[in-house]
CSV table of C-alpha atoms in Angstrom, one decimal:
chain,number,residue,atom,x,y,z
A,29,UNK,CA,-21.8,0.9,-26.9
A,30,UNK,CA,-22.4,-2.6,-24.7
A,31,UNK,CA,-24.2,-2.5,-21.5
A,32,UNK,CA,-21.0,-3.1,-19.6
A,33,UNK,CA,-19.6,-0.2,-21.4
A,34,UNK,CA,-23.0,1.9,-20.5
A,35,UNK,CA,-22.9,0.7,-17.1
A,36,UNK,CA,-19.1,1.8,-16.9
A,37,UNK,CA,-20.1,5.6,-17.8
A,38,UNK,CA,-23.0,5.4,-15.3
A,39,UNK,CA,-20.8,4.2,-12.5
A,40,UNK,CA,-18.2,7.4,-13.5
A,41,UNK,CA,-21.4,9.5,-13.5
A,42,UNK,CA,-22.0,8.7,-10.1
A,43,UNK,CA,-18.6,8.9,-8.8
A,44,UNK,CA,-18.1,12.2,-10.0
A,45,UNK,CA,-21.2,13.5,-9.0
A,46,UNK,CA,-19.7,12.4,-5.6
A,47,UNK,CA,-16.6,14.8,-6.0
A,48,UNK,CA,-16.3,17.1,-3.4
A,49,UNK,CA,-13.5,19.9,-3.5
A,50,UNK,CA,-12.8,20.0,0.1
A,51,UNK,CA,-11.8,16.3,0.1
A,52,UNK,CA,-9.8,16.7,-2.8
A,53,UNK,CA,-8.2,19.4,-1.4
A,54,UNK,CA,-7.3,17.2,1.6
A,55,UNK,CA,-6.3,14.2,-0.4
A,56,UNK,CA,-3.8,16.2,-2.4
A,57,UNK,CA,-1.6,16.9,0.2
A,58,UNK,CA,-1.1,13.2,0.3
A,59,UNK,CA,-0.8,12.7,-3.4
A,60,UNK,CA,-4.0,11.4,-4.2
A,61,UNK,CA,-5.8,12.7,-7.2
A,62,UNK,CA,-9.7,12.0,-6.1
A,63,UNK,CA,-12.1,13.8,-4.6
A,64,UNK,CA,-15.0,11.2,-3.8
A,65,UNK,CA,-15.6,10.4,0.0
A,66,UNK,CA,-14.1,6.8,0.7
A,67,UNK,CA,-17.3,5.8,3.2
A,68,UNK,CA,-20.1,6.9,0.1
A,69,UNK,CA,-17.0,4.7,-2.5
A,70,UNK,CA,-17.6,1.9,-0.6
A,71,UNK,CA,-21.3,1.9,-0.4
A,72,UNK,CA,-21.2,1.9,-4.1
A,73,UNK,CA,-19.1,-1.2,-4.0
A,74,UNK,CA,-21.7,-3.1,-1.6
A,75,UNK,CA,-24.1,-2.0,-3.8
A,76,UNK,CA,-22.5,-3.2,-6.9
A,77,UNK,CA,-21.0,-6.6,-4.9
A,78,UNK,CA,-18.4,-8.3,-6.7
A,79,UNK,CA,-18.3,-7.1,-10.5
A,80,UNK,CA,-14.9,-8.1,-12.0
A,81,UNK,CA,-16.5,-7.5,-15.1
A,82,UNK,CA,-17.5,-4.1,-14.8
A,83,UNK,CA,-14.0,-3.7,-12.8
A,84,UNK,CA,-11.9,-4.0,-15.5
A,85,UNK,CA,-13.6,-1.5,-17.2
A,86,UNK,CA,-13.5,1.1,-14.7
A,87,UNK,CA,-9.7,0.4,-13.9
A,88,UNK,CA,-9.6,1.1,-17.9
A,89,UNK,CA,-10.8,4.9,-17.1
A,90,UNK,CA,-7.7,5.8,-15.7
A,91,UNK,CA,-9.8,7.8,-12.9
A,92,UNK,CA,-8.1,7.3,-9.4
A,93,UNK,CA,-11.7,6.9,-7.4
A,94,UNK,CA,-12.9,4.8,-10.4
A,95,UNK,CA,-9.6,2.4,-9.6
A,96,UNK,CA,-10.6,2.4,-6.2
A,97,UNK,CA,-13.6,0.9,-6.8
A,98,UNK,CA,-12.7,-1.4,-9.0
A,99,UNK,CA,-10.3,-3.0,-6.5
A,100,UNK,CA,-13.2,-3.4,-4.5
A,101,UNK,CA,-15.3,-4.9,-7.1
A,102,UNK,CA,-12.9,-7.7,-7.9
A,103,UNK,CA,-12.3,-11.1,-6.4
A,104,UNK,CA,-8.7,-11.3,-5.1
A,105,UNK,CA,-8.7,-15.3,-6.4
A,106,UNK,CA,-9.4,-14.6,-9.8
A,107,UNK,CA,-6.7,-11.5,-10.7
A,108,UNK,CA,-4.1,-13.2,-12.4
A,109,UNK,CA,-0.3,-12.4,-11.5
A,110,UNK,CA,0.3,-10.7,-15.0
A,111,UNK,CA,-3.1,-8.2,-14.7
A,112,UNK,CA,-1.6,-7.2,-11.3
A,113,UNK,CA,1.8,-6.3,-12.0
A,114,UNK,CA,0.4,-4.6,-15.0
A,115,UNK,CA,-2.4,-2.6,-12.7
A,116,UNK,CA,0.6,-1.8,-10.5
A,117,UNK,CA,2.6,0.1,-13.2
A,118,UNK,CA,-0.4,2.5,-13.7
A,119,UNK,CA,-1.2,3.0,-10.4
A,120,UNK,CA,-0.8,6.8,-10.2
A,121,UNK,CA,-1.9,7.7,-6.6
A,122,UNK,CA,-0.7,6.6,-3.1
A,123,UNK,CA,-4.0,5.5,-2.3
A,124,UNK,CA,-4.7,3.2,-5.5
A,125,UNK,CA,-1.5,1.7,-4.7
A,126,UNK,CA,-1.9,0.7,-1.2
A,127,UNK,CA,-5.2,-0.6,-1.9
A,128,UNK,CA,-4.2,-2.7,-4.6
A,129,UNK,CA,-1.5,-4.5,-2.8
A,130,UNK,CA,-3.4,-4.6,0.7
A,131,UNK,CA,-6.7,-5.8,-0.8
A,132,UNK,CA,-6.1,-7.7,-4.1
A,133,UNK,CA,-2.3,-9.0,-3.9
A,134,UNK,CA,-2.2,-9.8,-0.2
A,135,UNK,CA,-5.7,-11.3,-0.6
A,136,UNK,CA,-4.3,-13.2,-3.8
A,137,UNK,CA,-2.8,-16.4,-4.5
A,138,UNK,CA,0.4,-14.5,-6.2
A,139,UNK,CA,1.4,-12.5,-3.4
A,140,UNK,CA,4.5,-14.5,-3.0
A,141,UNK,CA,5.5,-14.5,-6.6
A,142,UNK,CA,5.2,-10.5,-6.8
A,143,UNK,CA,6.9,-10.1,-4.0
A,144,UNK,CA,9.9,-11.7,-5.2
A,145,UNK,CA,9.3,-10.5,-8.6
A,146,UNK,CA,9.1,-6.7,-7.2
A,147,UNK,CA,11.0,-6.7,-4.8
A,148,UNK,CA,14.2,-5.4,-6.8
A,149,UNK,CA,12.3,-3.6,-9.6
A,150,UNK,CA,14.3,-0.9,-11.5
A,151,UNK,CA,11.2,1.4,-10.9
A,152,UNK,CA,10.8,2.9,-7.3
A,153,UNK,CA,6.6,2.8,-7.1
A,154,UNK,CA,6.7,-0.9,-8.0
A,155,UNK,CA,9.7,-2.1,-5.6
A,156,UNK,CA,7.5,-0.2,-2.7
A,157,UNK,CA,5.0,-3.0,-3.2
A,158,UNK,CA,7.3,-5.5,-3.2
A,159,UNK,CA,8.8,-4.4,0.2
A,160,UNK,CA,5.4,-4.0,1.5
A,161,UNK,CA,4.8,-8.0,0.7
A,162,UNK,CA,8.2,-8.5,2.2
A,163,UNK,CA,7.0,-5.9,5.7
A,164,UNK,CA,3.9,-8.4,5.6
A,165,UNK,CA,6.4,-11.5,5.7
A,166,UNK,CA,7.8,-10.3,8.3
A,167,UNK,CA,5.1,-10.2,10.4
A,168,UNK,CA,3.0,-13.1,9.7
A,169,UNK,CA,5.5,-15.1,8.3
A,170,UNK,CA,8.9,-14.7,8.4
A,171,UNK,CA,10.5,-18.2,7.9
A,172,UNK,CA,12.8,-18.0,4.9
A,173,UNK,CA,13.2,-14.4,5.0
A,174,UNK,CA,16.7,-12.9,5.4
A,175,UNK,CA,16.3,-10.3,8.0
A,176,UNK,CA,19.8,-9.4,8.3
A,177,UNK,CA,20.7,-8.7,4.9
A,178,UNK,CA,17.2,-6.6,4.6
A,179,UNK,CA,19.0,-4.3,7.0
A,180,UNK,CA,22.0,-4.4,4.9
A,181,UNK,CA,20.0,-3.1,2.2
A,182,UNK,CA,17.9,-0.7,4.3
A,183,UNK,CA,21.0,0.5,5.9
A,184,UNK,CA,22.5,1.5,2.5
A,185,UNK,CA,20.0,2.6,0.5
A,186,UNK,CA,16.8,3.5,2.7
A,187,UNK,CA,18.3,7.1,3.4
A,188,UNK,CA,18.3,8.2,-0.4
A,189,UNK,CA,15.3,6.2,-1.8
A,190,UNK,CA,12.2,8.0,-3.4
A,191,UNK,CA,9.2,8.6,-0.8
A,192,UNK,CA,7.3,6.0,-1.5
A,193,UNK,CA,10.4,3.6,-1.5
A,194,UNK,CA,11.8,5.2,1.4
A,195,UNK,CA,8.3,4.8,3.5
A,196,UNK,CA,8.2,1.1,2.3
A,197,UNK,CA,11.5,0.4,3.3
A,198,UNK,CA,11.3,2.2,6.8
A,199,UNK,CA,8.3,0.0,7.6
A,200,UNK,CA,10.2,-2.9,7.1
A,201,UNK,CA,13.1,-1.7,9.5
A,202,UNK,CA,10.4,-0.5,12.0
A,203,UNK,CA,8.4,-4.1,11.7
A,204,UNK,CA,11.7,-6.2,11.9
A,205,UNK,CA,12.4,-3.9,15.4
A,206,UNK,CA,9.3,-4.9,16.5
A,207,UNK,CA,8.7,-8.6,16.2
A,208,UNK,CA,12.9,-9.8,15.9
A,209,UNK,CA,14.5,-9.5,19.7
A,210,UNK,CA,17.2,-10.5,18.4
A,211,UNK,CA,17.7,-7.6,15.4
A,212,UNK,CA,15.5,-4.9,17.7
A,213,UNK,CA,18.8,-3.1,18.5
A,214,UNK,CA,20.2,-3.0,15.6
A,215,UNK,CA,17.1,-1.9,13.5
A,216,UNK,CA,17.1,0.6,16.4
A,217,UNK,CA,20.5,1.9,15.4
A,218,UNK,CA,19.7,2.1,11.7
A,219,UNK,CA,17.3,4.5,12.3
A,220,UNK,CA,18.4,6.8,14.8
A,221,UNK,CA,21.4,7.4,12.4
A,222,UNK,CA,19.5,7.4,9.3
A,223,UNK,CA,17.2,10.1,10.7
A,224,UNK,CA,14.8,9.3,8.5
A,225,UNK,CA,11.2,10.5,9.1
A,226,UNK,CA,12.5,11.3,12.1
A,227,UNK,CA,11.3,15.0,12.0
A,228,UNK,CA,7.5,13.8,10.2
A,229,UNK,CA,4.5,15.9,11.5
A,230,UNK,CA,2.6,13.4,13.6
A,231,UNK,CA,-0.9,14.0,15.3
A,232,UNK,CA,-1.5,13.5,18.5
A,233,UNK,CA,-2.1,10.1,19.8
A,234,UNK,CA,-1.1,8.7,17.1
A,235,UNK,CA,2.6,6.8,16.6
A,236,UNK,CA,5.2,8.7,14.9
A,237,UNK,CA,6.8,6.8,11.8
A,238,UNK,CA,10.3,7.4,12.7
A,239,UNK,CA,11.6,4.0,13.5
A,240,UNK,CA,12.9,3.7,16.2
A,241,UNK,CA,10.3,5.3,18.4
A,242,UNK,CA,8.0,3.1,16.4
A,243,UNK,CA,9.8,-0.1,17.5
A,244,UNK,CA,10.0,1.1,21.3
A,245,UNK,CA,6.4,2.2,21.5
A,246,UNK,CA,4.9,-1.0,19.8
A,247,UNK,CA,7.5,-3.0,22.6
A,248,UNK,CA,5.9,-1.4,25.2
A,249,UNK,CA,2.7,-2.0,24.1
A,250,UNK,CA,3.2,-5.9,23.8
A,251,UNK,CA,3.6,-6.2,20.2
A,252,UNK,CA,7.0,-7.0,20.0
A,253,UNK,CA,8.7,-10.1,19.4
């Protein structure tokens, strides 16, 4: 065994010594396979720093908190375009995937390349993170970006798309509502007949994610377009 290897198992030895049931209890609802308390992960990873090294080799585990913190361990500039579509694939949880696009690709110098490389991929989990490059477009910079034929393909296919496809895809609508004047209606309209998410438990003070009252409240509050 190598040191990085030995290192490796002690790092898993600490994150599983960090399991707790009740968090994975919690974290199951929402898909996630882990039971290690984000706030004591990412002590671990300011302990460690950056480690792209000993990254790798923890992403290799297969262990969801173990991918977490091997996101967090690696430097967004230096994870080339074929690693990340191929860490994308194997995934697994919610969580591992949002992290991986929101802190490595978006971070990354290939975020525009995936994007367009995703975007239409036969499998659901992987075209998610290419609409949520595409929802990030949108936002920070939508020049070149087709908004009207992204409802056209919202409009026909958002309604029966896997979860994680069909959350992916209802942020876009709800994010081209908000900052397009010009589309805000019609995104409007997509989603009040699409219904989608439009029944989704949401807490108190917090935004629901059905669309259109997503749009109207982020309007009122000045975020709009």
């Amino acid at each position: 065994m190598t040191d990085l290897q030995a290192e490796r198992d002690e790092v898993l030895a600490e994150l599983a010594a960090l399991e707790d049931p009740r968090v994975r209890a919690v974290n199951e609802r929402h898909g996630d396979d882990h039971g290690v308390n984000l706030t004591r992960l990412r002590a671990i990873a300011k302990r460690l720093k950056a480690r792209p090294d000993l990254a790798r080799e923890l992403w290799g585990s297969g262990d969801s908190a173990a991918k977490l913190l091997a996101i967090l361990l690696s430097r967004p500039k230096e994870v080339e375009r074929d690693e990340l579509d191929a860490m994308l694939r194997e995934v697994g949880s919610p969580k591992v995937h949002d992290w991986l696009v929101n802190y490595l690709v978006l971070k990354g110098p290939h975020r525009e390349a995936l994007r367009e490389a995703w975007f239409a991929d036969a499998d659901p989990v992987v075209a998610s993170a290419g609409w949520a490059l595409t929802s990030d477009r949108v936002v920070k910079n939508p020049e070149g970006i087709d908004q009207s034929a992204l409802l056209d393909l919202i409009e026909a296919q958002m309604q029966d798309a896997p979860e994680r496809l069909q959350w992916a895809m209802n942020t876009c609508l709800a994010q081209i509502g908000i900052t397009n004047p010009e589309l805000r209606e019609r995104a409007r309209e997509i989603g009040v007949r699409l219904e989608v998410l439009k029944d989704y438990p949401t807490p108190p003070n917090c935004t629901s994610p059905f669309a259109p009252i997503w749009i109207d409240e982020m309007v009122r509050r000045g975020g709009g377009g």
